[in-house]
Tab-separated table of C-alpha atoms in Angstrom:
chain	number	residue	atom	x	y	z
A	6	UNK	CA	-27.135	-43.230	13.937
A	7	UNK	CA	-25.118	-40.747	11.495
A	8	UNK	CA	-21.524	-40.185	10.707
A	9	UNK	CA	-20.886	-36.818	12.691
A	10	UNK	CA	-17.870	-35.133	14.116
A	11	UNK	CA	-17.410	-31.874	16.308
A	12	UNK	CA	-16.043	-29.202	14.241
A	13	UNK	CA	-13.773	-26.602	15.262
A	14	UNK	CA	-12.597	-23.079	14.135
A	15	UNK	CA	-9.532	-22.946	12.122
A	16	UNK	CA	-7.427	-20.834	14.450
A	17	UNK	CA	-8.158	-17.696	13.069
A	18	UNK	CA	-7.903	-17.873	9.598
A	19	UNK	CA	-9.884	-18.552	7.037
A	20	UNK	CA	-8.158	-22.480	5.723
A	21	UNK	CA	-7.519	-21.276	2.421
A	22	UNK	CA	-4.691	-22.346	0.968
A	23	UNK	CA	-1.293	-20.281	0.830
A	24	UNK	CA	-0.836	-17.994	-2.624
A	25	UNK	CA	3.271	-17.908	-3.826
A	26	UNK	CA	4.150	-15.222	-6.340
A	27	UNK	CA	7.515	-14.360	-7.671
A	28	UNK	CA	8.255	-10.879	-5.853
A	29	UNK	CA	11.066	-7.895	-6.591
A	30	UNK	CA	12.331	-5.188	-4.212
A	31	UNK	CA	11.568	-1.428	-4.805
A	32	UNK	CA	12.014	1.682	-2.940
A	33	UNK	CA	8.750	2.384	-1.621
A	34	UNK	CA	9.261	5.959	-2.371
A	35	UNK	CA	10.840	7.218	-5.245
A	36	UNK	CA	11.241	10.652	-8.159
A	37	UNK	CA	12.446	11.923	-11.040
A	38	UNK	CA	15.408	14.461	-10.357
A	39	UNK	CA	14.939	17.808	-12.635
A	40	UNK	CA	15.688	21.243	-13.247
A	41	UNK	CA	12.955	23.876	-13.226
A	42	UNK	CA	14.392	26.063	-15.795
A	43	UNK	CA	16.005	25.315	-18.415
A	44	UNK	CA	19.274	25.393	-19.480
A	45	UNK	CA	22.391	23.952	-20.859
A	46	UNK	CA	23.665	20.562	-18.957
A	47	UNK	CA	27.275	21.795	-17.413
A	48	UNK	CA	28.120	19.255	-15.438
A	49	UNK	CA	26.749	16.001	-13.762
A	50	UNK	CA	28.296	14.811	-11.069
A	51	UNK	CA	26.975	11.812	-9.509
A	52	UNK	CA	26.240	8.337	-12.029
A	53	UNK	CA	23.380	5.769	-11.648
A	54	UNK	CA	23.762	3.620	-8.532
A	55	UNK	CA	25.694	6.281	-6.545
A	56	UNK	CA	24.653	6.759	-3.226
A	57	UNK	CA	23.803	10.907	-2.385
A	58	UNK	CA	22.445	12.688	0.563
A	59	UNK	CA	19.885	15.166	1.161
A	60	UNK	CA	21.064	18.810	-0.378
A	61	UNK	CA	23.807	17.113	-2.369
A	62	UNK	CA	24.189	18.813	-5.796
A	63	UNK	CA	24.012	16.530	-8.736
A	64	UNK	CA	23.959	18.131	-11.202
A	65	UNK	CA	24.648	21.596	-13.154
A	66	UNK	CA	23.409	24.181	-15.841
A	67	UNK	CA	25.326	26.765	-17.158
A	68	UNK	CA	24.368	29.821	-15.005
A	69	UNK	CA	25.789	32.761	-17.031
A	70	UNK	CA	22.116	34.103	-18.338
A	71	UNK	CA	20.845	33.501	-14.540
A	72	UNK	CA	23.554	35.317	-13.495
A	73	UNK	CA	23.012	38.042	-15.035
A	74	UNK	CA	19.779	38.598	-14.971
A	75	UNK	CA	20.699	38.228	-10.924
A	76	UNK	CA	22.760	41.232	-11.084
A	77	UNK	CA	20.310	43.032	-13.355
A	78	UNK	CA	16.896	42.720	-10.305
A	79	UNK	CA	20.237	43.429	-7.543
A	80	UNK	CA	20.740	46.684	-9.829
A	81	UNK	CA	17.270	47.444	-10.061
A	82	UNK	CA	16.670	46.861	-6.086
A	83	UNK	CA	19.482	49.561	-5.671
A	84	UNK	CA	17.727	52.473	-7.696
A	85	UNK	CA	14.087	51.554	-5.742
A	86	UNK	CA	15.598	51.886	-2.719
A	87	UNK	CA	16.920	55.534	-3.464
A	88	UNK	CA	14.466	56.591	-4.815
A	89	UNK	CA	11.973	55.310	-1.725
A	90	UNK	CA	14.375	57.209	0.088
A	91	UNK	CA	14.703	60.331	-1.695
A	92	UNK	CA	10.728	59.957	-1.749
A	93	UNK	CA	10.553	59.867	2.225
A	94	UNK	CA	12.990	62.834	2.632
A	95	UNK	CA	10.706	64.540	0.341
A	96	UNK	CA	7.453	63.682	2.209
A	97	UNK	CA	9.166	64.804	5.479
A	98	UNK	CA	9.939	68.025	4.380
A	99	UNK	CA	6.593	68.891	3.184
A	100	UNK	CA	4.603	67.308	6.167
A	101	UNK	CA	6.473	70.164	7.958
A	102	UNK	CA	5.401	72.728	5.102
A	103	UNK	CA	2.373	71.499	4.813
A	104	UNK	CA	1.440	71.755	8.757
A	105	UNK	CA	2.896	75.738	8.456
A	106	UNK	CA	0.197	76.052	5.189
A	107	UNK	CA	3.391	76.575	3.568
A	108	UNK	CA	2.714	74.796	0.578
A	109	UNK	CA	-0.611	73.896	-1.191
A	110	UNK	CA	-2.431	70.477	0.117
A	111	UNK	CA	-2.224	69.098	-3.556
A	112	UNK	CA	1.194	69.489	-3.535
A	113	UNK	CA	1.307	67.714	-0.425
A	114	UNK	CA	-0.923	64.818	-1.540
A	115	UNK	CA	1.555	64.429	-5.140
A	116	UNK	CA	3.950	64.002	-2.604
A	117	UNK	CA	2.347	61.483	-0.270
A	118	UNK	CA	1.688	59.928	-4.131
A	119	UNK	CA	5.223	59.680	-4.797
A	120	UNK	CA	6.190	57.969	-1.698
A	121	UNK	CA	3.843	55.159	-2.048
A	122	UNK	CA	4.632	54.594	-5.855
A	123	UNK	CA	8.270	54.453	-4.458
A	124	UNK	CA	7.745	52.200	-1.530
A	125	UNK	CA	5.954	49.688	-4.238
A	126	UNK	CA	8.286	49.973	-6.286
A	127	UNK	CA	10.849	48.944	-4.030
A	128	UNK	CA	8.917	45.924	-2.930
A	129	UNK	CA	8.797	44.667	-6.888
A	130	UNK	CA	12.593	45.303	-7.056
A	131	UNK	CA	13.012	43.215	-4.007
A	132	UNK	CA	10.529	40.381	-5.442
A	133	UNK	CA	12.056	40.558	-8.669
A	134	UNK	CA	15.513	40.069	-7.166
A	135	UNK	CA	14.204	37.006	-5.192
A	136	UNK	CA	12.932	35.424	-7.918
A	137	UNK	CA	16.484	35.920	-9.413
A	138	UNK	CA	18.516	34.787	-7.330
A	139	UNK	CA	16.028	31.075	-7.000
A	140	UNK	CA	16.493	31.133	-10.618
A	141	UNK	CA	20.467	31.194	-10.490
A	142	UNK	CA	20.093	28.297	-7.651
A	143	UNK	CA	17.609	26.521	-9.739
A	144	UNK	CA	20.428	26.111	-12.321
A	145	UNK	CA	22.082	23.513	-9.310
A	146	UNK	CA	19.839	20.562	-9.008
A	147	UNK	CA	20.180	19.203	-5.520
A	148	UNK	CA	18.596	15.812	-3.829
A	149	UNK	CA	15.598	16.425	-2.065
A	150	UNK	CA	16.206	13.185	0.128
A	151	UNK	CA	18.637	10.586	0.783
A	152	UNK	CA	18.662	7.370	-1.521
A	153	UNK	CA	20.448	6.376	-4.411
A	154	UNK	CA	20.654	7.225	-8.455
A	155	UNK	CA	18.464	4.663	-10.322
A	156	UNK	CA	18.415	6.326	-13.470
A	157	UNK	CA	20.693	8.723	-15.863
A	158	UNK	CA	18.136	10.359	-18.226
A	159	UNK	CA	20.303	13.509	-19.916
A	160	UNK	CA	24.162	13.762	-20.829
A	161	UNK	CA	26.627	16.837	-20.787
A	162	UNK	CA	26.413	19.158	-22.579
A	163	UNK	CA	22.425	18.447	-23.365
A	164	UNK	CA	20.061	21.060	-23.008
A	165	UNK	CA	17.271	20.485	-21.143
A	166	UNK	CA	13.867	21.997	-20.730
A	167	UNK	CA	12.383	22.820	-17.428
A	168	UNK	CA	10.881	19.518	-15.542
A	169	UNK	CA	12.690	17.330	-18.189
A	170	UNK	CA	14.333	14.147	-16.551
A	171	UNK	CA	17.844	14.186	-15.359
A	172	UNK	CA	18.285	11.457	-12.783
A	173	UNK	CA	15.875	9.084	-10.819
A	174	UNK	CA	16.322	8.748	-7.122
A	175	UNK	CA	15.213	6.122	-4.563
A	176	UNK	CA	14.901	7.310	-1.861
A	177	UNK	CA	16.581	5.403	1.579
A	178	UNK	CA	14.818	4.143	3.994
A	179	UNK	CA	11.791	1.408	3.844
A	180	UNK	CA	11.482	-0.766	0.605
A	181	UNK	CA	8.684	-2.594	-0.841
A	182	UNK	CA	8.557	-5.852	-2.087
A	183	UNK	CA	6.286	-5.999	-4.832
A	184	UNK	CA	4.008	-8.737	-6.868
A	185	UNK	CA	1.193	-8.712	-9.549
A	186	UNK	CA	-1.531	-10.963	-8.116
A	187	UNK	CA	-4.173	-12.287	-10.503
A	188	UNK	CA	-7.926	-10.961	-10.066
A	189	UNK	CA	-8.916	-14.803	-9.285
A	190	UNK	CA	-6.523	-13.954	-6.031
A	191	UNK	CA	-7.443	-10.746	-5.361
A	192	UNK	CA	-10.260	-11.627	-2.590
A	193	UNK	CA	-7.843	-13.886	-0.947
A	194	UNK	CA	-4.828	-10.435	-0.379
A	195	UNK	CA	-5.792	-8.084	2.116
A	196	UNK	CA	-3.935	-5.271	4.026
A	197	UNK	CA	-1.953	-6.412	7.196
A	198	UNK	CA	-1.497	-10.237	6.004
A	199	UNK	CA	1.299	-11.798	6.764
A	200	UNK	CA	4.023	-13.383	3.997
A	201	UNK	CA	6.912	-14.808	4.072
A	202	UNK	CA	9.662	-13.723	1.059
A	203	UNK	CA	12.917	-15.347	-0.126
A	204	UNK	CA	15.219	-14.116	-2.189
A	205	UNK	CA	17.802	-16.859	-4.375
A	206	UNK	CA	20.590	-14.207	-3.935
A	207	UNK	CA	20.322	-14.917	0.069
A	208	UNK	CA	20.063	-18.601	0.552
A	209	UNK	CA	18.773	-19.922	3.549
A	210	UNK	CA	17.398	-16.723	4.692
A	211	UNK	CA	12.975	-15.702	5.200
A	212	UNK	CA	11.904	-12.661	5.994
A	213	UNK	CA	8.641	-11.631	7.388
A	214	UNK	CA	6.613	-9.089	5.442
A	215	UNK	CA	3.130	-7.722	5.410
A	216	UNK	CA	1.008	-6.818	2.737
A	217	UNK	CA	0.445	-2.918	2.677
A	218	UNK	CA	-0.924	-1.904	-0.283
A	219	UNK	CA	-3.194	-4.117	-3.099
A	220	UNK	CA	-4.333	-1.867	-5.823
A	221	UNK	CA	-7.403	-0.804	-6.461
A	222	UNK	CA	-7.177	-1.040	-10.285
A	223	UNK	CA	-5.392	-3.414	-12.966
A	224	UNK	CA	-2.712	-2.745	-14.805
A	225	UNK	CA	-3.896	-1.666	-17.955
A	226	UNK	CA	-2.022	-3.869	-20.166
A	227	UNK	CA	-1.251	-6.983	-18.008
A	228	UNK	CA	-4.773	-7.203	-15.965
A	229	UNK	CA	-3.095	-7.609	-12.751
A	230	UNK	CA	-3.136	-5.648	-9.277
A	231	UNK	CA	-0.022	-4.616	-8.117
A	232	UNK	CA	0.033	-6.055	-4.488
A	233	UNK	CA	2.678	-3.868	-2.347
A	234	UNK	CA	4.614	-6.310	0.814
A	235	UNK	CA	6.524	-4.503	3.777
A	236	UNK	CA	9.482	-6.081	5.327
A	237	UNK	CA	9.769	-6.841	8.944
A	238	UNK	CA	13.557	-5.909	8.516
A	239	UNK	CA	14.894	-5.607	5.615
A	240	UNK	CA	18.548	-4.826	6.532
A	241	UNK	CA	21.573	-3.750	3.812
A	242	UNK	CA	21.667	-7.119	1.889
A	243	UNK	CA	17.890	-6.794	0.514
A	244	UNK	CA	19.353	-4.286	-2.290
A	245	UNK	CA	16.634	-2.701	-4.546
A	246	UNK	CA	15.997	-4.633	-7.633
A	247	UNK	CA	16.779	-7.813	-5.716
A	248	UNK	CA	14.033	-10.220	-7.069
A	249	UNK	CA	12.351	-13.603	-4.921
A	250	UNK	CA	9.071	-15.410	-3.993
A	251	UNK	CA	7.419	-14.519	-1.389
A	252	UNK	CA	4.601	-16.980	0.066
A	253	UNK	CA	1.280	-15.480	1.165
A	254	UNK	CA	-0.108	-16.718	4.421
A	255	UNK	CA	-4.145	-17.253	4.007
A	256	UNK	CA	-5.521	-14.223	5.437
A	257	UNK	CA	-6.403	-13.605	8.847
A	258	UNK	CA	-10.236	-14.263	10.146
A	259	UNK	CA	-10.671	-10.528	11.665
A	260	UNK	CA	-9.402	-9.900	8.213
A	261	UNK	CA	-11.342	-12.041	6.001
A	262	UNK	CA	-14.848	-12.041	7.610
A	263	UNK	CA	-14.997	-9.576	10.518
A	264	UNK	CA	-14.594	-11.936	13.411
A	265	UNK	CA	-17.005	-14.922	11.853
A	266	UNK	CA	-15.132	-18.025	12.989
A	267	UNK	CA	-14.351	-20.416	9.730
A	268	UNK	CA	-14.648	-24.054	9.871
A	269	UNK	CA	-13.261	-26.496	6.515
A	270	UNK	CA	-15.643	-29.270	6.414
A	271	UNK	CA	-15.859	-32.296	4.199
A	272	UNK	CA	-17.529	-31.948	0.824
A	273	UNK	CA	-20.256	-34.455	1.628
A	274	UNK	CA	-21.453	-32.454	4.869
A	275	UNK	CA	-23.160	-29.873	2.441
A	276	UNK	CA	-26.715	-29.887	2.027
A	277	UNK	CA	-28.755	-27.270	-0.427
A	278	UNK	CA	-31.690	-26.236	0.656
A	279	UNK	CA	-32.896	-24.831	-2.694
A	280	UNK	CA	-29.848	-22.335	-3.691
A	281	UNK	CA	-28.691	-21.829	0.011
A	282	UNK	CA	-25.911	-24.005	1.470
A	283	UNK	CA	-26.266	-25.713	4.889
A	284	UNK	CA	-25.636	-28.423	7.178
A	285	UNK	CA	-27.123	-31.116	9.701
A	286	UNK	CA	-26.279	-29.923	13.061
A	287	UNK	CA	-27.241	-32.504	16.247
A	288	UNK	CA	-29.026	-30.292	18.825
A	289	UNK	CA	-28.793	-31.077	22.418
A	290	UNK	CA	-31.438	-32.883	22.641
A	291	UNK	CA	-29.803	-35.138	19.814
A	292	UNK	CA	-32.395	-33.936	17.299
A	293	UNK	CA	-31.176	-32.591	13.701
A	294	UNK	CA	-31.139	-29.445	12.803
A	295	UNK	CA	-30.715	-27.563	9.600
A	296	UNK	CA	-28.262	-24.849	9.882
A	297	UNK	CA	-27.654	-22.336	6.834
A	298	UNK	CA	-23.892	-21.615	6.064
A	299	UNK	CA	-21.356	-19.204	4.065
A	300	UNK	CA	-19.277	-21.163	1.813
A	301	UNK	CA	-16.137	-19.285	1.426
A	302	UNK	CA	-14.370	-21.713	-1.137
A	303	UNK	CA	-14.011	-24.664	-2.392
A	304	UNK	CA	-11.277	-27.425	-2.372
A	305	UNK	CA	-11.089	-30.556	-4.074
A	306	UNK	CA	-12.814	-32.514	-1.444
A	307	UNK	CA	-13.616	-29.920	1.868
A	308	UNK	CA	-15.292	-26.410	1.806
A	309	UNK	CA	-14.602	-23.530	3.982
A	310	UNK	CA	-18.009	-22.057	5.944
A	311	UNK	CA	-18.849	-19.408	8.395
A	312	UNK	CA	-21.844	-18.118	9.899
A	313	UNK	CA	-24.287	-20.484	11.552
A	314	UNK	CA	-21.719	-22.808	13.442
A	315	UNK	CA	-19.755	-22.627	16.632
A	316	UNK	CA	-16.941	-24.481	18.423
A	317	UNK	CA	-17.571	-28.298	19.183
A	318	UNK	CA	-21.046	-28.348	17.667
A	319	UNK	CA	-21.329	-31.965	15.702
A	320	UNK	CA	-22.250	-31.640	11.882
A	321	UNK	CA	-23.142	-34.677	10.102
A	322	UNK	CA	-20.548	-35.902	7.572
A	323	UNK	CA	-22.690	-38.034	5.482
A	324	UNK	CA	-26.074	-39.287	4.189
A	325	UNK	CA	-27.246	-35.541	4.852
A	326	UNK	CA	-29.912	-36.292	1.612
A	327	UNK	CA	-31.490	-39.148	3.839
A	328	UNK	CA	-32.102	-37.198	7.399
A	329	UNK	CA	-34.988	-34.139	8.271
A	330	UNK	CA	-35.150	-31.727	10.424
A	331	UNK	CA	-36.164	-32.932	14.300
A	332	UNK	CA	-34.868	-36.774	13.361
A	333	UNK	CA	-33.322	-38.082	16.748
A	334	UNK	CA	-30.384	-39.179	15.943
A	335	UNK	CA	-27.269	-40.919	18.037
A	336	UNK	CA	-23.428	-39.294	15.738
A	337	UNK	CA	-21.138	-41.967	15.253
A	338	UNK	CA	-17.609	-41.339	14.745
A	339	UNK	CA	-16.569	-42.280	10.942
A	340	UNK	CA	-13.624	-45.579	10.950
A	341	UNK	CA	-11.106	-43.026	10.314
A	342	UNK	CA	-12.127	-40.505	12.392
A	343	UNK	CA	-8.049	-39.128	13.022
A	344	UNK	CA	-7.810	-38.677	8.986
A	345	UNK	CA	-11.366	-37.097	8.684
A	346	UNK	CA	-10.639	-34.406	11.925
A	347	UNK	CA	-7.189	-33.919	9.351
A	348	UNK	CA	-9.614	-32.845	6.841
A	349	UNK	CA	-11.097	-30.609	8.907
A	350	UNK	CA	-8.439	-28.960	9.895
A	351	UNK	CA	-6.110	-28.395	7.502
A	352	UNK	CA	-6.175	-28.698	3.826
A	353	UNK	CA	-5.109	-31.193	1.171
A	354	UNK	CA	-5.958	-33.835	3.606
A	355	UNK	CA	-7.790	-37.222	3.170
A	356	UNK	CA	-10.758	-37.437	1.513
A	357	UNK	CA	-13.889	-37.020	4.562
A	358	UNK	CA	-16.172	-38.041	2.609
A	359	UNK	CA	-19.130	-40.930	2.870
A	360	UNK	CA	-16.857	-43.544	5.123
A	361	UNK	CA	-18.243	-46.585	7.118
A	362	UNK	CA	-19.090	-46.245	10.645
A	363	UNK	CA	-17.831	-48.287	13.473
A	364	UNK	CA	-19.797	-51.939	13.818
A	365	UNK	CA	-21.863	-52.106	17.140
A	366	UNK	CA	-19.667	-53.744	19.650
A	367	UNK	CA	-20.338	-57.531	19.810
A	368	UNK	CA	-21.094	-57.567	15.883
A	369	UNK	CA	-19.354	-58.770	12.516
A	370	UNK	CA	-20.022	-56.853	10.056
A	371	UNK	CA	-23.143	-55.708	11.033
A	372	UNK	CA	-22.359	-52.012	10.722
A	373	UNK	CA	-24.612	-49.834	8.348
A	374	UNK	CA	-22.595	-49.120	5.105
A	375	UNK	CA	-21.403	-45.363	4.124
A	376	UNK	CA	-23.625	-42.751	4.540
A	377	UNK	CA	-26.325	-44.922	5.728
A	378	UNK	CA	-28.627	-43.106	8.363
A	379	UNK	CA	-30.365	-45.338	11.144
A	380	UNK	CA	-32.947	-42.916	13.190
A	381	UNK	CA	-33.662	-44.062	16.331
């Protein structure tokens, strides 16, 4: 006889126990506001935490050299397109000539010459002008997006180079909530698993999230990996800045190990063959076998495994050092066989390991002690 018990998958995750971080809210997509010439600061007109919408000036330079260098490319547009004119009036007069051998044909090609020089030179007026009159609107900085001043970064009457920091904007919409997870954690956050975040400002309330993003890189000065969450619904009252905890659920098994079903097992059941983990599985015929396993982690007294197991198959629990491979064998259910199948399926429960089996009905006491292994 040997203390054995079925084992059974750990409905689709992997057993490991929850991770809790503290958490804060951030736009999940945010800028710097700036100018893209420079200038002197006129006028601001929004301040930080003000709310603005998409084409909404914010802000203003002094546009007196932009506005006249405007006016100078208009002027300059004005005298290419008379002369392109006066140049195609001339060419049309001396096609004619030209087809009566009224004139010479090099006078007809300096023609032809000036016309083109005049037509390009119109379309440099033209481009000069645009870029003119972008550089007068430049001097208005306007919000590419909706979302709300989180940052005042230059003051009135400043002046300010091109690309230099005015305002920062969040933009509306989705938030993130976002944690720095240790690298000890790091295998146990993947994309798509689910949380659950609270926030002390909204008592009483949980919201659902999913992680979305873990970095691929630590921080450079704190060693961590910024670990981005997505909330289910966030609503109005989850402002940005807001901070919480948000509580990790143990990753999913499609997640974790690519559809390899995970089983927690008590400590005891492991066996080492050499380096490898395994453990004593009762065939059919009620003959041991040795069955290799993937030992995801470690608790204080259970392991997680995959590979090599399925669904209702009996592993021994104890005296695995005293049993070989093709023993027959008859699995006994340990005394506390309720608490033990606790241990196997969910964590922090009693300790599964070597327990006494049940006395042979019609005995005192004559039961084998922990562990022990009686082959048949």
């Amino acid at each position: 006889m040997v203390v054995a018990l079925p084992v059974h998958s750990l409905s689709g995750t992997d057993g490991g126990d929850s991770l809790q971080y503290p958490v804060d809210v951030a736009a999940r997509y945010s800028n710097v506001m700036s100018f893209r010439v420079a200038g002197k600061l006129l006028e601001r007109k929004v301040r930080l935490g003000d709310t603005v919408h998409r084409g909404e000036v914010v802000a203003r330079l002094d546009p007196i050299d932009a506005e006249k260098q405007a006016a100078v490319a208009r002027a300059a547009l004005d005298a290419a397109e008379h002369r392109l004119v006066f140049a195609r009036q001339q060419l049309d007069r001396d096609k004619a000539q030209f087809a009566q051998n009224l004139i010479a044909a090099n006078q007809f090609e300096q023609t032809e010459d000036a016309y083109i020089a005049a037509l390009a030179g119109r379309d440099q007026s033209a481009d000069q002008s645009v870029v003119a009159r972008n550089t007068l609107q430049y001097n208005s900085l306007a919000a590419d997006h909706d979302g709300v001043i989180t940052s005042e970064n230059a003051d009135t009457g400043q002046v300010v180079t091109a690309g230099q920091a005015v305002y920062g904007l969040a933009w509306a919409g989705d938030v993130d909530v976002n944690l720095d997870a240790a690298a000890s954690d790091l295998g146990k956050i993947t994309s798509g698993q689910r949380a659950d975040v609270t926030f002390p400002a909204l008592p009483g309330r949980h919201f659902a999230a999913r992680v979305r993003e873990v970095a691929p890189a630590a921080d450079p000065q704190s060693r961590t990996y910024r670990v981005k969450l997505t909330l289910a619904q966030s609503g109005p009252e989850v402002r940005l800045g807001m901070t919480g905890d948000a509580t990790l659920s143990p990753p999913s098994q499609s997640t974790v190990a690519g559809g390899v079903p995970m089983f927690r097992i008590p400590a005891t059941a492991i066996f080492h063959r050499g380096k490898e983990p395994a453990v004593w599985v009762i065939r059919a015929d009620s003959t041991l076998e040795l069955r290799p396993v993937t030992v995801r982690s470690y608790a204080e007294r259970s392991v997680i495994v995959s590979g090599g197991l399925s669904n209702d198959e009996s592993v021994v629990l104890a005296g695995v050092h005293t049993v070989y491979a093709g023993l027959h064998v008859t699995a006994v259910k340990p005394l506390f066989a309720d608490e033990v199948s606790d241990e196997i399926a969910t964590p922090g429960a009693m300790n599964a390991g070597p327990v006494p089996i049940n006395a042979r009905p019609g005995t005192v006491n004559a039961g084998p002690v922990a562990g022990s292994v009686i082959p048949q």
